[in-house]
Amino acid sequence: MPGTRRLTALVTALAAISALATACTGQSGGAAADDPGAEVVLNFWHGWSAPSEVKAIEENIARFRAAHPNITVKVTGNMTDDKIHQALRAGGDKAPDVVSSFSTDSVGKFCNSGAFVDLNPFLEKSGIDTAKVFPPSLLNYTRFKGNQCTLPLLNDAYGLVYNKDAFRAAGITAPPKTWSEFVQVAQKLTKAKGDSYEQLGLMPTFHGYETTPMRLAAQWGPAYFGPDGRSNLAKDPAFTSMLLAQKDLVDKLGGYEKLERFRASFGDEWGAEHPFHKGQVAMQIDGEWRPAMAKEAGVTFEIGTAPLPVPDDQAADYGKGYVSGTIMGIASGSRKQNAAWELVKYMTTDTEAVVAFANAIHNVPSTVEALASPKLQVDDAFRTFLDIARHPKSSTTPPHADGGTYQLTFTDLGYQHEKGAVPDLPAALARTDAQIDTDIAKAE
């Protein structure tokens, strides 16, 4: 699921999850006693809503049913995290047994509150070594303090999508690999038009759809928390370097106010009027879905994809990026956890199921075998994102007990800094650390 939609889901989910801490009274994985071979009906809730996505889910469930004819799966789609959390709190026969969520940032709260059961006993019973099945970057966002309360179900990788025709017109022969090259290319691709733009090399502000502080920070290899578990923004120079680099790019492309006026003319991120589709921007920080969406929108230019650039002093790490994804877990209130595990195991670890689902909704597969499957439909544009997902230094934001609140706090700092409202960045980072630590202490 695209990141901006994840962030929206996160904001609505955080308050709801906190109420689960005292409402979850289900069985642990080791205590699940239901017979997975008995006739049973599972309630499976997910957030997908597009016809192609719903069809893909139905096809996967049909394959599962062929192998497990005793398990009927009642599927409910287009469920927001808020509705899911309300149902989990209420419990009862209509509550979901199995949940798929787009809010990877909420894993810390899912695990910490007991909303989802720890899957480690189920994994051990099934002989599944998660370190061999899933890329490490995906495991990082599906567990918290040893509690593997979710598993990955497809994932997203973020890179650079660019207009090859605009590159050729500007005499640029290859996508930039380092940040200094990135700045030069963005400037070269920018064409002024009065007090606005005919074409902007890149919209660098943090309101620019997927251009979030977290996406950019990943290229610097940051450590959000120190060994003591406390927020690490002020101590890790990666955050200062990223914020200064982004602010410098904002200034060189015309300044915050001019850029924001131009951004006001942009169309919807998920529609045909996206600024990349219309040629308003020549480069876009985005996920694996963008090339296909651009083609569906009828763009006439050639599309290229590449990893995001890295800081000049980390050139050897070029190819890495930010990764995220969808997660799947078992509700702690379910009395059908062994049967639920069969569904979760199938959808998250069966290579055929993962590949078929990835092909159907144009997401990156979430297992090592699926990433290498010859049945995976891959073109040059999509291959870039597969490589990013496989890169050993690709990373994500770590789960925490406050869900993704710390990311929202960090993003607020980014909003203030890019418009020049932060005169003392070290002090602002220290204050942000203090706020994050306070929020986490309350959550714990």
mmCIF file of C-alpha atoms in Angstrom, residues 162-342:
data_model
loop_
_atom_site.group_PDB
_atom_site.id
_atom_site.type_symbol
_atom_site.label_atom_id
_atom_site.label_comp_id
_atom_site.label_asym_id
_atom_site.label_seq_id
_atom_site.Cartn_x
_atom_site.Cartn_y
_atom_site.Cartn_z
ATOM 1 C CA TYR A 162 11.782 9.856 -13.747
ATOM 2 C CA ASN A 163 10.854 11.213 -17.169
ATOM 3 C CA LYS A 164 13.438 9.878 -19.620
ATOM 4 C CA ASP A 165 12.354 12.314 -22.327
ATOM 5 C CA ALA A 166 12.981 15.248 -19.985
ATOM 6 C CA PHE A 167 16.379 13.788 -19.107
ATOM 7 C CA ARG A 168 17.361 13.531 -22.767
ATOM 8 C CA ALA A 169 16.151 17.072 -23.495
ATOM 9 C CA ALA A 170 18.359 18.339 -20.643
ATOM 10 C CA GLY A 171 21.352 16.297 -21.809
ATOM 11 C CA ILE A 172 21.267 14.014 -18.763
ATOM 12 C CA THR A 173 22.351 10.485 -19.631
ATOM 13 C CA ALA A 174 21.778 8.605 -16.363
ATOM 14 C CA PRO A 175 19.868 8.977 -13.088
ATOM 15 C CA PRO A 176 21.833 10.555 -10.225
ATOM 16 C CA LYS A 177 23.497 8.231 -7.743
ATOM 17 C CA THR A 178 24.811 10.666 -5.134
ATOM 18 C CA TRP A 179 23.057 13.557 -3.436
ATOM 19 C CA SER A 180 25.279 16.198 -5.055
ATOM 20 C CA GLU A 181 24.436 14.733 -8.479
ATOM 21 C CA PHE A 182 20.765 14.697 -7.497
ATOM 22 C CA VAL A 183 20.805 18.411 -6.678
ATOM 23 C CA GLN A 184 22.509 19.237 -9.979
ATOM 24 C CA VAL A 185 20.062 17.131 -11.990
ATOM 25 C CA ALA A 186 17.031 18.601 -10.195
ATOM 26 C CA GLN A 187 18.271 22.116 -10.974
ATOM 27 C CA LYS A 188 19.018 21.278 -14.599
ATOM 28 C CA LEU A 189 15.537 19.819 -15.104
ATOM 29 C CA THR A 190 13.807 22.863 -13.589
ATOM 30 C CA LYS A 191 12.331 25.393 -16.036
ATOM 31 C CA ALA A 192 11.035 28.641 -14.632
ATOM 32 C CA LYS A 193 7.837 30.288 -15.866
ATOM 33 C CA GLY A 194 7.382 33.741 -14.385
ATOM 34 C CA ASP A 195 7.128 33.335 -10.635
ATOM 35 C CA SER A 196 6.249 29.646 -11.087
ATOM 36 C CA TYR A 197 7.507 26.705 -13.122
ATOM 37 C CA GLU A 198 6.980 25.189 -16.536
ATOM 38 C CA GLN A 199 8.703 22.071 -15.204
ATOM 39 C CA LEU A 200 10.156 21.313 -11.793
ATOM 40 C CA GLY A 201 12.992 18.834 -11.479
ATOM 41 C CA LEU A 202 11.523 17.420 -8.262
ATOM 42 C CA MET A 203 9.087 18.599 -5.621
ATOM 43 C CA PRO A 204 11.438 18.473 -2.595
ATOM 44 C CA THR A 205 9.090 19.610 0.177
ATOM 45 C CA PHE A 206 7.865 17.111 2.746
ATOM 46 C CA HIS A 207 4.263 17.690 1.663
ATOM 47 C CA GLY A 208 5.199 16.367 -1.768
ATOM 48 C CA TYR A 209 3.370 13.043 -1.556
ATOM 49 C CA GLU A 210 5.959 10.301 -0.859
ATOM 50 C CA THR A 211 8.802 12.754 -0.186
ATOM 51 C CA THR A 212 8.677 12.266 3.565
ATOM 52 C CA PRO A 213 11.478 12.705 6.114
ATOM 53 C CA MET A 214 11.491 8.942 6.662
ATOM 54 C CA ARG A 215 11.983 8.131 2.961
ATOM 55 C CA LEU A 216 14.933 10.502 2.679
ATOM 56 C CA ALA A 217 16.483 9.629 6.035
ATOM 57 C CA ALA A 218 16.739 5.983 4.978
ATOM 58 C CA GLN A 219 19.396 6.986 2.434
ATOM 59 C CA TRP A 220 21.614 8.240 5.282
ATOM 60 C CA GLY A 221 21.332 4.972 7.248
ATOM 61 C CA PRO A 222 19.925 6.479 10.471
ATOM 62 C CA ALA A 223 19.458 4.982 13.916
ATOM 63 C CA TYR A 224 16.182 6.349 15.309
ATOM 64 C CA PHE A 225 16.844 4.959 18.782
ATOM 65 C CA GLY A 226 20.033 4.411 20.744
ATOM 66 C CA PRO A 227 21.097 1.257 22.601
ATOM 67 C CA ASP A 228 19.266 2.593 25.664
ATOM 68 C CA GLY A 229 16.020 2.791 23.695
ATOM 69 C CA ARG A 230 15.887 6.575 23.806
ATOM 70 C CA SER A 231 15.266 8.769 20.772
ATOM 71 C CA ASN A 232 18.498 9.363 18.877
ATOM 72 C CA LEU A 233 17.746 12.200 16.435
ATOM 73 C CA ALA A 234 20.096 14.753 17.977
ATOM 74 C CA LYS A 235 22.960 12.305 18.487
ATOM 75 C CA ASP A 236 22.939 10.626 15.087
ATOM 76 C CA PRO A 237 24.396 13.063 12.492
ATOM 77 C CA ALA A 238 22.385 11.312 9.772
ATOM 78 C CA PHE A 239 19.258 13.265 10.725
ATOM 79 C CA THR A 240 20.989 16.642 10.761
ATOM 80 C CA SER A 241 22.692 15.894 7.430
ATOM 81 C CA MET A 242 19.441 14.836 5.783
ATOM 82 C CA LEU A 243 17.467 17.841 7.008
ATOM 83 C CA LEU A 244 20.184 20.266 5.920
ATOM 84 C CA ALA A 245 20.482 18.593 2.510
ATOM 85 C CA GLN A 246 16.724 18.701 1.945
ATOM 86 C CA LYS A 247 16.511 22.367 3.013
ATOM 87 C CA ASP A 248 19.391 23.222 0.673
ATOM 88 C CA LEU A 249 17.541 21.564 -2.227
ATOM 89 C CA VAL A 250 14.345 23.445 -1.342
ATOM 90 C CA ASP A 251 16.251 26.726 -1.442
ATOM 91 C CA LYS A 252 18.042 25.927 -4.708
ATOM 92 C CA LEU A 253 14.811 25.044 -6.481
ATOM 93 C CA GLY A 254 13.163 28.339 -5.671
ATOM 94 C CA GLY A 255 12.430 28.375 -1.962
ATOM 95 C CA TYR A 256 9.648 27.008 0.190
ATOM 96 C CA GLU A 257 6.929 29.570 -0.598
ATOM 97 C CA LYS A 258 7.388 29.394 -4.386
ATOM 98 C CA LEU A 259 7.462 25.600 -4.326
ATOM 99 C CA GLU A 260 4.364 25.373 -2.157
ATOM 100 C CA ARG A 261 2.444 27.717 -4.471
ATOM 101 C CA PHE A 262 3.321 25.421 -7.367
ATOM 102 C CA ARG A 263 2.387 22.337 -5.355
ATOM 103 C CA ALA A 264 -1.093 23.797 -4.881
ATOM 104 C CA SER A 265 -1.659 23.166 -8.610
ATOM 105 C CA PHE A 266 -0.971 19.438 -8.318
ATOM 106 C CA GLY A 267 -3.662 16.842 -8.886
ATOM 107 C CA ASP A 268 -4.555 13.876 -6.715
ATOM 108 C CA GLU A 269 -1.713 11.486 -5.930
ATOM 109 C CA TRP A 270 -3.782 8.472 -7.012
ATOM 110 C CA GLY A 271 -5.403 9.967 -10.106
ATOM 111 C CA ALA A 272 -4.497 10.704 -13.698
ATOM 112 C CA GLU A 273 -3.736 14.346 -12.807
ATOM 113 C CA HIS A 274 -0.669 13.454 -10.747
ATOM 114 C CA PRO A 275 2.071 16.057 -11.469
ATOM 115 C CA PHE A 276 4.472 13.405 -12.754
ATOM 116 C CA HIS A 277 1.850 12.172 -15.222
ATOM 117 C CA LYS A 278 1.267 15.725 -16.445
ATOM 118 C CA GLY A 279 4.956 16.596 -16.804
ATOM 119 C CA GLN A 280 4.873 19.202 -14.032
ATOM 120 C CA VAL A 281 7.713 17.364 -12.288
ATOM 121 C CA ALA A 282 10.439 15.404 -14.065
ATOM 122 C CA MET A 283 11.391 13.215 -11.089
ATOM 123 C CA GLN A 284 9.256 11.723 -8.362
ATOM 124 C CA ILE A 285 10.135 9.894 -5.138
ATOM 125 C CA ASP A 286 7.660 7.027 -5.230
ATOM 126 C CA GLY A 287 6.956 3.324 -4.946
ATOM 127 C CA GLU A 288 6.757 0.435 -7.362
ATOM 128 C CA TRP A 289 3.158 1.256 -8.275
ATOM 129 C CA ARG A 290 3.929 4.613 -9.963
ATOM 130 C CA PRO A 291 5.173 3.417 -13.398
ATOM 131 C CA ALA A 292 2.077 1.269 -13.903
ATOM 132 C CA MET A 293 -0.192 4.094 -12.734
ATOM 133 C CA ALA A 294 1.524 6.534 -15.085
ATOM 134 C CA LYS A 295 1.033 4.203 -18.038
ATOM 135 C CA GLU A 296 -2.621 3.722 -17.111
ATOM 136 C CA ALA A 297 -2.943 7.523 -17.063
ATOM 137 C CA GLY A 298 -1.754 7.588 -20.685
ATOM 138 C CA VAL A 299 1.588 9.370 -20.350
ATOM 139 C CA THR A 300 3.384 9.783 -23.667
ATOM 140 C CA PHE A 301 6.943 10.013 -22.345
ATOM 141 C CA GLU A 302 9.305 7.155 -21.533
ATOM 142 C CA ILE A 303 9.507 6.286 -17.831
ATOM 143 C CA GLY A 304 12.693 5.347 -16.005
ATOM 144 C CA THR A 305 13.226 4.045 -12.483
ATOM 145 C CA ALA A 306 16.265 4.026 -10.211
ATOM 146 C CA PRO A 307 17.168 3.839 -6.522
ATOM 147 C CA LEU A 308 17.185 7.114 -4.632
ATOM 148 C CA PRO A 309 20.591 8.784 -4.433
ATOM 149 C CA VAL A 310 22.743 8.373 -1.352
ATOM 150 C CA PRO A 311 24.971 10.880 0.466
ATOM 151 C CA ASP A 312 28.262 11.390 -1.349
ATOM 152 C CA ASP A 313 30.217 9.713 1.434
ATOM 153 C CA GLN A 314 28.014 6.583 1.175
ATOM 154 C CA ALA A 315 28.281 6.077 -2.594
ATOM 155 C CA ALA A 316 29.138 2.394 -2.108
ATOM 156 C CA ASP A 317 25.644 1.841 -0.652
ATOM 157 C CA TYR A 318 23.812 3.086 -3.745
ATOM 158 C CA GLY A 319 20.857 0.841 -4.481
ATOM 159 C CA LYS A 320 19.315 0.850 -1.015
ATOM 160 C CA GLY A 321 16.037 2.478 -0.073
ATOM 161 C CA TYR A 322 13.117 2.696 2.310
ATOM 162 C CA VAL A 323 10.862 -0.359 2.490
ATOM 163 C CA SER A 324 7.507 -0.917 4.105
ATOM 164 C CA GLY A 325 4.575 -3.238 3.582
ATOM 165 C CA THR A 326 1.320 -4.864 4.561
ATOM 166 C CA ILE A 327 1.157 -7.045 7.662
ATOM 167 C CA MET A 328 -0.997 -9.994 8.706
ATOM 168 C CA GLY A 329 -1.817 -11.265 12.165
ATOM 169 C CA ILE A 330 -4.221 -13.293 14.308
ATOM 170 C CA ALA A 331 -6.585 -11.538 16.703
ATOM 171 C CA SER A 332 -5.897 -12.432 20.313
ATOM 172 C CA GLY A 333 -9.607 -12.767 20.959
ATOM 173 C CA SER A 334 -10.053 -15.476 18.319
ATOM 174 C CA ARG A 335 -10.979 -18.973 19.514
ATOM 175 C CA LYS A 336 -9.923 -20.408 16.144
ATOM 176 C CA GLN A 337 -6.234 -19.571 16.253
ATOM 177 C CA ASN A 338 -4.856 -22.849 14.859
ATOM 178 C CA ALA A 339 -7.175 -22.616 11.858
ATOM 179 C CA ALA A 340 -6.359 -18.906 11.551
ATOM 180 C CA TRP A 341 -2.673 -19.786 11.513
ATOM 181 C CA GLU A 342 -3.224 -22.034 8.491
#
